[in-house]
Tab-separated table of C-alpha atoms and ligand atoms in Angstrom:
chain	number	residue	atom	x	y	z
A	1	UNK	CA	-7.057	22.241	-4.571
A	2	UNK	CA	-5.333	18.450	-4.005
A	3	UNK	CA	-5.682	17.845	-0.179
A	4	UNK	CA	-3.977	14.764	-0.167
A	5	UNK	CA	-1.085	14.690	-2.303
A	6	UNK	CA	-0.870	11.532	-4.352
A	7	UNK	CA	1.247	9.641	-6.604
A	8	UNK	CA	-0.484	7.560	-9.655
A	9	UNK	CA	2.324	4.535	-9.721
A	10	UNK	CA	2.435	2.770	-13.259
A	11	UNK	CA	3.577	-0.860	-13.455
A	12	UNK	CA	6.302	0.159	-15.527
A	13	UNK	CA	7.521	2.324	-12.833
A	14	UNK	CA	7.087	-0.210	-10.298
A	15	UNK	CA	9.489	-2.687	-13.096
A	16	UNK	CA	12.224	-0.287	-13.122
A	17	UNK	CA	11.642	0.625	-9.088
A	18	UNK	CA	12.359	-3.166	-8.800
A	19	UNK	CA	15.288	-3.396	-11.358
A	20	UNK	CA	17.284	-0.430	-9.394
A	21	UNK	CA	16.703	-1.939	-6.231
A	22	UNK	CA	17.804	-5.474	-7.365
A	23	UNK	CA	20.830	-3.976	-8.829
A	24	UNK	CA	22.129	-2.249	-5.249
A	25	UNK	CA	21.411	-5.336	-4.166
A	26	UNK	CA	23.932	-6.843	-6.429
A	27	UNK	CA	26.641	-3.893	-6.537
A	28	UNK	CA	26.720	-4.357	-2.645
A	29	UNK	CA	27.641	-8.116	-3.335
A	30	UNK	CA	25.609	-9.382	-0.647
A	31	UNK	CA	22.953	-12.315	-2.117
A	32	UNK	CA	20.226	-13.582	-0.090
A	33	UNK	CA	18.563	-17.212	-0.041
A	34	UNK	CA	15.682	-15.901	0.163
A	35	UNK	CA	12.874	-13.524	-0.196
A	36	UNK	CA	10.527	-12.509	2.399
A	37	UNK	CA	7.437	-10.425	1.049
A	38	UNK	CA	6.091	-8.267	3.370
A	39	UNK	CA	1.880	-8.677	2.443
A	40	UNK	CA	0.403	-7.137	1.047
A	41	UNK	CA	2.430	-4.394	-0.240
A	42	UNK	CA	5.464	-5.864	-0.580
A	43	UNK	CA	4.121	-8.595	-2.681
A	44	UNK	CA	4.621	-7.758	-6.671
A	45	UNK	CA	7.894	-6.143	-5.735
A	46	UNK	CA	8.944	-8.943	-3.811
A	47	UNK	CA	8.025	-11.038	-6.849
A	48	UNK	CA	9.702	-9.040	-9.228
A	49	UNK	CA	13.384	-8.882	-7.045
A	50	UNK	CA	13.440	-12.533	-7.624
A	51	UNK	CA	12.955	-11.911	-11.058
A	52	UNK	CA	15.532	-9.755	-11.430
A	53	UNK	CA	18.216	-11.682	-8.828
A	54	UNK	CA	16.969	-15.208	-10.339
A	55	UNK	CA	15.964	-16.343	-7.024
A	56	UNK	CA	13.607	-19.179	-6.259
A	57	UNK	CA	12.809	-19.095	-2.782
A	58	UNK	CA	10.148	-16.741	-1.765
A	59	UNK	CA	7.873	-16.211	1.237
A	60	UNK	CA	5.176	-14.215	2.809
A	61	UNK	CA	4.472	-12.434	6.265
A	62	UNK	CA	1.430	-10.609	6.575
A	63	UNK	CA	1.031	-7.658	8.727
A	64	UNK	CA	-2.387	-6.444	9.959
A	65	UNK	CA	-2.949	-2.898	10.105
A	66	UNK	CA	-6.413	-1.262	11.068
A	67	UNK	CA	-7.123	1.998	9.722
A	68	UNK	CA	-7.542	3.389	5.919
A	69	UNK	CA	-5.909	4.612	2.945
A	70	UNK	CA	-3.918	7.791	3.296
A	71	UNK	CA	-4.642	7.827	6.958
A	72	UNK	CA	-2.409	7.458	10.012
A	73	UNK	CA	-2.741	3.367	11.082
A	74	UNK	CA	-2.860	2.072	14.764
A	75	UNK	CA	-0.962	-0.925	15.923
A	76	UNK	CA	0.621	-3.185	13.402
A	77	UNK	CA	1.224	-7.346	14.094
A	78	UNK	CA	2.000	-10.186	12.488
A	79	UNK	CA	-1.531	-11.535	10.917
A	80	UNK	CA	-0.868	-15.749	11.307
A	81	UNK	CA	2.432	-16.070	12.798
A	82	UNK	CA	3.932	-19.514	11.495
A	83	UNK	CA	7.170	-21.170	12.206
A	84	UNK	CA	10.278	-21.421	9.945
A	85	UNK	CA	13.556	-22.731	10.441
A	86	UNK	CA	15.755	-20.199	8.193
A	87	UNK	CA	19.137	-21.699	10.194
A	88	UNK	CA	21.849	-20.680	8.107
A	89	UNK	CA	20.374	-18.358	5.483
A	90	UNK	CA	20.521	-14.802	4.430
A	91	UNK	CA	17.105	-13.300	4.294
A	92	UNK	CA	16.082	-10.164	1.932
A	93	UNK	CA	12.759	-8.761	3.202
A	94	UNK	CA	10.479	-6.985	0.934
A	95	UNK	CA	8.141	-3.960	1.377
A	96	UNK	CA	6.774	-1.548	-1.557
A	97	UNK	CA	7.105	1.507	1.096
A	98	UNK	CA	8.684	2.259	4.427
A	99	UNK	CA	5.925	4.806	5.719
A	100	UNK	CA	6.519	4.549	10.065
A	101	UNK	CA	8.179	2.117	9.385
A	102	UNK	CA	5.832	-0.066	11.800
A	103	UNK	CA	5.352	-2.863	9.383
A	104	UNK	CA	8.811	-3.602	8.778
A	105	UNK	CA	10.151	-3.638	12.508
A	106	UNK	CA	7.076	-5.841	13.642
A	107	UNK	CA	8.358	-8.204	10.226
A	108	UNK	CA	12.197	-8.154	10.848
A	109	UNK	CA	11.673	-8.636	15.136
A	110	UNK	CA	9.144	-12.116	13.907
A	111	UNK	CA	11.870	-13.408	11.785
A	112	UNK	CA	14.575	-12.478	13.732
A	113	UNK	CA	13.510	-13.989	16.408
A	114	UNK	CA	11.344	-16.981	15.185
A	115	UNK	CA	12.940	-18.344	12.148
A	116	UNK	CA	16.286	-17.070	13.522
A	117	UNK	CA	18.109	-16.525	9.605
A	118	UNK	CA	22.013	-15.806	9.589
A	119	UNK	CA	21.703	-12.351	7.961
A	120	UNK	CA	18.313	-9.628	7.557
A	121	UNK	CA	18.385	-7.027	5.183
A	122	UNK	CA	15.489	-4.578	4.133
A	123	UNK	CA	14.824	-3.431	0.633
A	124	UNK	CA	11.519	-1.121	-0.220
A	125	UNK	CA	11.432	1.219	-3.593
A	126	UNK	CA	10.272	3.888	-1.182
A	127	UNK	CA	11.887	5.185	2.074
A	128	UNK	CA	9.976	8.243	3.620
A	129	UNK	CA	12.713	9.114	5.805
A	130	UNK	CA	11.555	12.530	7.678
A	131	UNK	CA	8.928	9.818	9.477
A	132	UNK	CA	10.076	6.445	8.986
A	133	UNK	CA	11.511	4.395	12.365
A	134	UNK	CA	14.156	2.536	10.404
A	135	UNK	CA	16.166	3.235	7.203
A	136	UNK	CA	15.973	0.137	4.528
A	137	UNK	CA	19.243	-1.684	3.483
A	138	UNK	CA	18.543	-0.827	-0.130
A	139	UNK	CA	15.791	1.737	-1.321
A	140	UNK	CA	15.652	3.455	-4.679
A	141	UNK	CA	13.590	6.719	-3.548
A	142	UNK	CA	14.316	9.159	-0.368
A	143	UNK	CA	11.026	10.487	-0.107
A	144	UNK	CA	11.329	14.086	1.680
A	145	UNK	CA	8.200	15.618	1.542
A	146	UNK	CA	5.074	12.690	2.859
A	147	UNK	CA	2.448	11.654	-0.163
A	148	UNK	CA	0.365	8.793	-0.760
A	149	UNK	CA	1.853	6.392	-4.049
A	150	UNK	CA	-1.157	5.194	-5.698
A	151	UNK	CA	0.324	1.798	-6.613
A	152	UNK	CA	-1.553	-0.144	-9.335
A	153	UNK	CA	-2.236	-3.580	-6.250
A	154	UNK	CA	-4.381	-0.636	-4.701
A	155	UNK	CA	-6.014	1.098	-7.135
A	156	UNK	CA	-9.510	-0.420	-6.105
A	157	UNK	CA	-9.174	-0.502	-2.698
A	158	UNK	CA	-8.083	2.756	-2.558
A	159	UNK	CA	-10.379	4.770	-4.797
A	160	UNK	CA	-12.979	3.310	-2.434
A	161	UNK	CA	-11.695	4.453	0.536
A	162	UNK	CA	-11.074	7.873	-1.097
A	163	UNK	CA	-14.528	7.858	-2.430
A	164	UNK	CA	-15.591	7.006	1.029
A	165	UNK	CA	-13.462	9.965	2.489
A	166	UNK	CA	-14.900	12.262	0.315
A	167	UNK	CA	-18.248	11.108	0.941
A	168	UNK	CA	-17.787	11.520	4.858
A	169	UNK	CA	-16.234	14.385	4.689
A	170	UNK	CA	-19.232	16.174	2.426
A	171	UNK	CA	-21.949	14.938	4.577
A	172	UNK	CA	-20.338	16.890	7.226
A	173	UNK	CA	-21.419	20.334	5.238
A	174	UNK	CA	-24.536	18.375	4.575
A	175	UNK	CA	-24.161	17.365	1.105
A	176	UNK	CA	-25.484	13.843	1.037
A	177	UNK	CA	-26.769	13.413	-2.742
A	178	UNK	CA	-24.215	12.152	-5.156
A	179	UNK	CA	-23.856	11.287	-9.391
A	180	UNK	CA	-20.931	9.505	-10.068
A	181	UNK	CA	-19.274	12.397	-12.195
A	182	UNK	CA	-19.637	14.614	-9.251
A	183	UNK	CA	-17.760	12.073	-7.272
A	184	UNK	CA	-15.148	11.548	-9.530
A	185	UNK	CA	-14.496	15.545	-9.882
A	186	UNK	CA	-14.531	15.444	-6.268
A	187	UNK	CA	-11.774	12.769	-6.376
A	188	UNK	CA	-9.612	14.595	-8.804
A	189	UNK	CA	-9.741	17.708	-7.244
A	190	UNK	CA	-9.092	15.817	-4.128
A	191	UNK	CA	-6.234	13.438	-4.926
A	192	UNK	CA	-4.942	15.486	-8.137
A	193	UNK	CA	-5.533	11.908	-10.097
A	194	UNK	CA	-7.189	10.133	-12.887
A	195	UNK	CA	-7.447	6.378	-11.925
A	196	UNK	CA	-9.990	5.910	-14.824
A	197	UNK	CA	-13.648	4.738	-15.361
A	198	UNK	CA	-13.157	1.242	-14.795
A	199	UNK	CA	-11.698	1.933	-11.240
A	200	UNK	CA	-14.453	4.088	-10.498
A	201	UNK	CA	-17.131	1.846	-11.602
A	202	UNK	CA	-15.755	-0.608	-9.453
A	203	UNK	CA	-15.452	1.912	-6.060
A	204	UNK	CA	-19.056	2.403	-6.810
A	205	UNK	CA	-20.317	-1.078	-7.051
A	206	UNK	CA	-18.598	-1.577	-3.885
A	207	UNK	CA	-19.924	1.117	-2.210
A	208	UNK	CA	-23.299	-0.376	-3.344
A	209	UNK	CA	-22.678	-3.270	-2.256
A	210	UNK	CA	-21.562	-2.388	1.252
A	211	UNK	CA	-25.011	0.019	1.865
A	212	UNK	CA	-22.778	2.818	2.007
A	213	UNK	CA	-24.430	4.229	-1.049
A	214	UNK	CA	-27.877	3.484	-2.417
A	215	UNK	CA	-29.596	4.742	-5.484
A	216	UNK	CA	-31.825	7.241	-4.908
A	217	UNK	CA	-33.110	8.107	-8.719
A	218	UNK	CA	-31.127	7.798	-12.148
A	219	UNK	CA	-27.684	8.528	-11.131
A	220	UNK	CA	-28.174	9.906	-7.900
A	221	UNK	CA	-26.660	8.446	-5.218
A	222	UNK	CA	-27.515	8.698	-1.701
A	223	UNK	CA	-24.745	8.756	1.121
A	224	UNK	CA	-25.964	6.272	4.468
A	225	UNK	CA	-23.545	7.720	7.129
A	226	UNK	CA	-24.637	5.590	9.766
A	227	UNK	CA	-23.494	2.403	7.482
A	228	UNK	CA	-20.386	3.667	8.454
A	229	UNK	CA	-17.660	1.222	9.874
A	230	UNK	CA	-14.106	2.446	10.467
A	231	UNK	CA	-11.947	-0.447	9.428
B	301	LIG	P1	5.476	0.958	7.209
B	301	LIG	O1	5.183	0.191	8.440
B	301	LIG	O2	6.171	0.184	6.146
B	301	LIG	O3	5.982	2.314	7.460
B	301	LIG	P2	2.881	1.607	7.357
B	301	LIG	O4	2.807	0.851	8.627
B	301	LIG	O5	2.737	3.069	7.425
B	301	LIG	O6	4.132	1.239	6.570
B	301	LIG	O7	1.848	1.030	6.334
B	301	LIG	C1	1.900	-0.313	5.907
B	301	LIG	C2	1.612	-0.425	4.437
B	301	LIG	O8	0.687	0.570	4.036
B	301	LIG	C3	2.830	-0.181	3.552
B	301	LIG	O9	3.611	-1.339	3.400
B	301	LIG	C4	2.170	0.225	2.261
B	301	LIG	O10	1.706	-0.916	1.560
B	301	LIG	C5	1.015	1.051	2.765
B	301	LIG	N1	1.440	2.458	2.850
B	301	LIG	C6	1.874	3.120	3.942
B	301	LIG	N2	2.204	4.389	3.647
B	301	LIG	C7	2.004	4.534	2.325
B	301	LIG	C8	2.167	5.624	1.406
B	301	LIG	N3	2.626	6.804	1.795
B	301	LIG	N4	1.833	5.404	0.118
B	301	LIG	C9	1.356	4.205	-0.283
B	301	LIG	N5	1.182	3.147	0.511
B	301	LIG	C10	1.502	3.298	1.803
């Protein structure tokens, strides 16, 4: 039974995502100056818009979030606020996904107000518009019911935390003993995808790493709860 529902993203969905969205850009005749990325999500799409408009001005903003994968986020601001002087230009800023919405409207109040461009327009490839606080300028899918898009920037970083969920959660019936292939069924079941052995591999080195996890016999994992840190 998938308890989170979850979208595996491919790169060449994320292309053509990126091609639509550069394309309503376009139809609506409206061309920007520049490109704002929101970081880090809006990043590779941001990348690719310019790609696909043949602009050559690009920029970054990141916004801090606390809080994990999949799970609801606290306050959102602007990570190292720096100072632009956009006088004059028409701005297109970039996210992957308009969630809240939080990220954006903490991005587009910055700008507005500190680099003060002519024009600000929003594009994401994903609007989730039951919960989202603002509606994008351009977007290429209305996303009714809420999931989680597995997008291939992060795959690692996400497996880990989902690995981690799962981990927490488990300990909780008192299940504290892990192999990997129980983990990954665990995640499958879970998520209701296959990131692949590599990505895996990885989520468990890091989980090594961290002390979360420490070997307790071939293949057998042991779960350290109290390593614990909720980022
Ligand atoms: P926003 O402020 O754009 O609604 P959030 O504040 O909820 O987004 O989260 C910020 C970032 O977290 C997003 O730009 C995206 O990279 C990631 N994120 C949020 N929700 C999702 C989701 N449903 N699927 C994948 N990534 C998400």
């Amino acid at each position: 039974m998938v308890k989170v529902k979850t979208k595996l993203v491919s790169w060449d969905e994320v292309v053509e995502w990126c091609r639509l969205l550069a394309l309503k850009v376009e139809e609506d005749s409206w061309r920007p100056d520049l490109v704002v990325a929101v970081a880090r999500g809006g990043y590779v799409p941001a990348r690719l818009i310019c790609d696909f408009l043949d602009i050559h001005d690009l920029v970054s903003l990141q916004i801090l979030h606390w809080g994990k994968a999949a799970e609801i986020t606290a306050e959102a601001h602007v990570k190292y606020p720096y100072t632009l002087n956009l006088s004059g230009k028409k701005i297109l800023l970039v996210d992957d996904i308009i969630d809240t919405g939080d990220s954006v409207i903490i991005a587009k109040k910055f700008i507005t107000e500190n680099w003060k461009p002519a024009e600000l327009k929003v594009a994401a490839m994903q609007w989730i518009s039951p919960v989202a606080k603002i509606k994008p300028d351009y977007f290429v899918e209305d996303v009714k019911d809420w999931i989680w898009y597995q997008y291939p920037w992060t795959r690692a970083e996400d497996t880990t935390n989902f690995f981690e969920k799962i981990l927490d959660e488990k300990a909780k019936e008192g299940k504290n003993e892990w192999s990997l292939e129980e983990l990954i069924g665990e995640f499958k079941a879970w998520y209701g995808i296959d990131v692949g052995e590599k990505y895996y591999s990885l989520a468990l080195k890091r989980l090594l790493d961290s002390g979360l996890l420490t070997e307790a016999g071939e293949n057998i994992y042991r779960y350290m709860k109290e390593k614990r840190v909720s980022k």
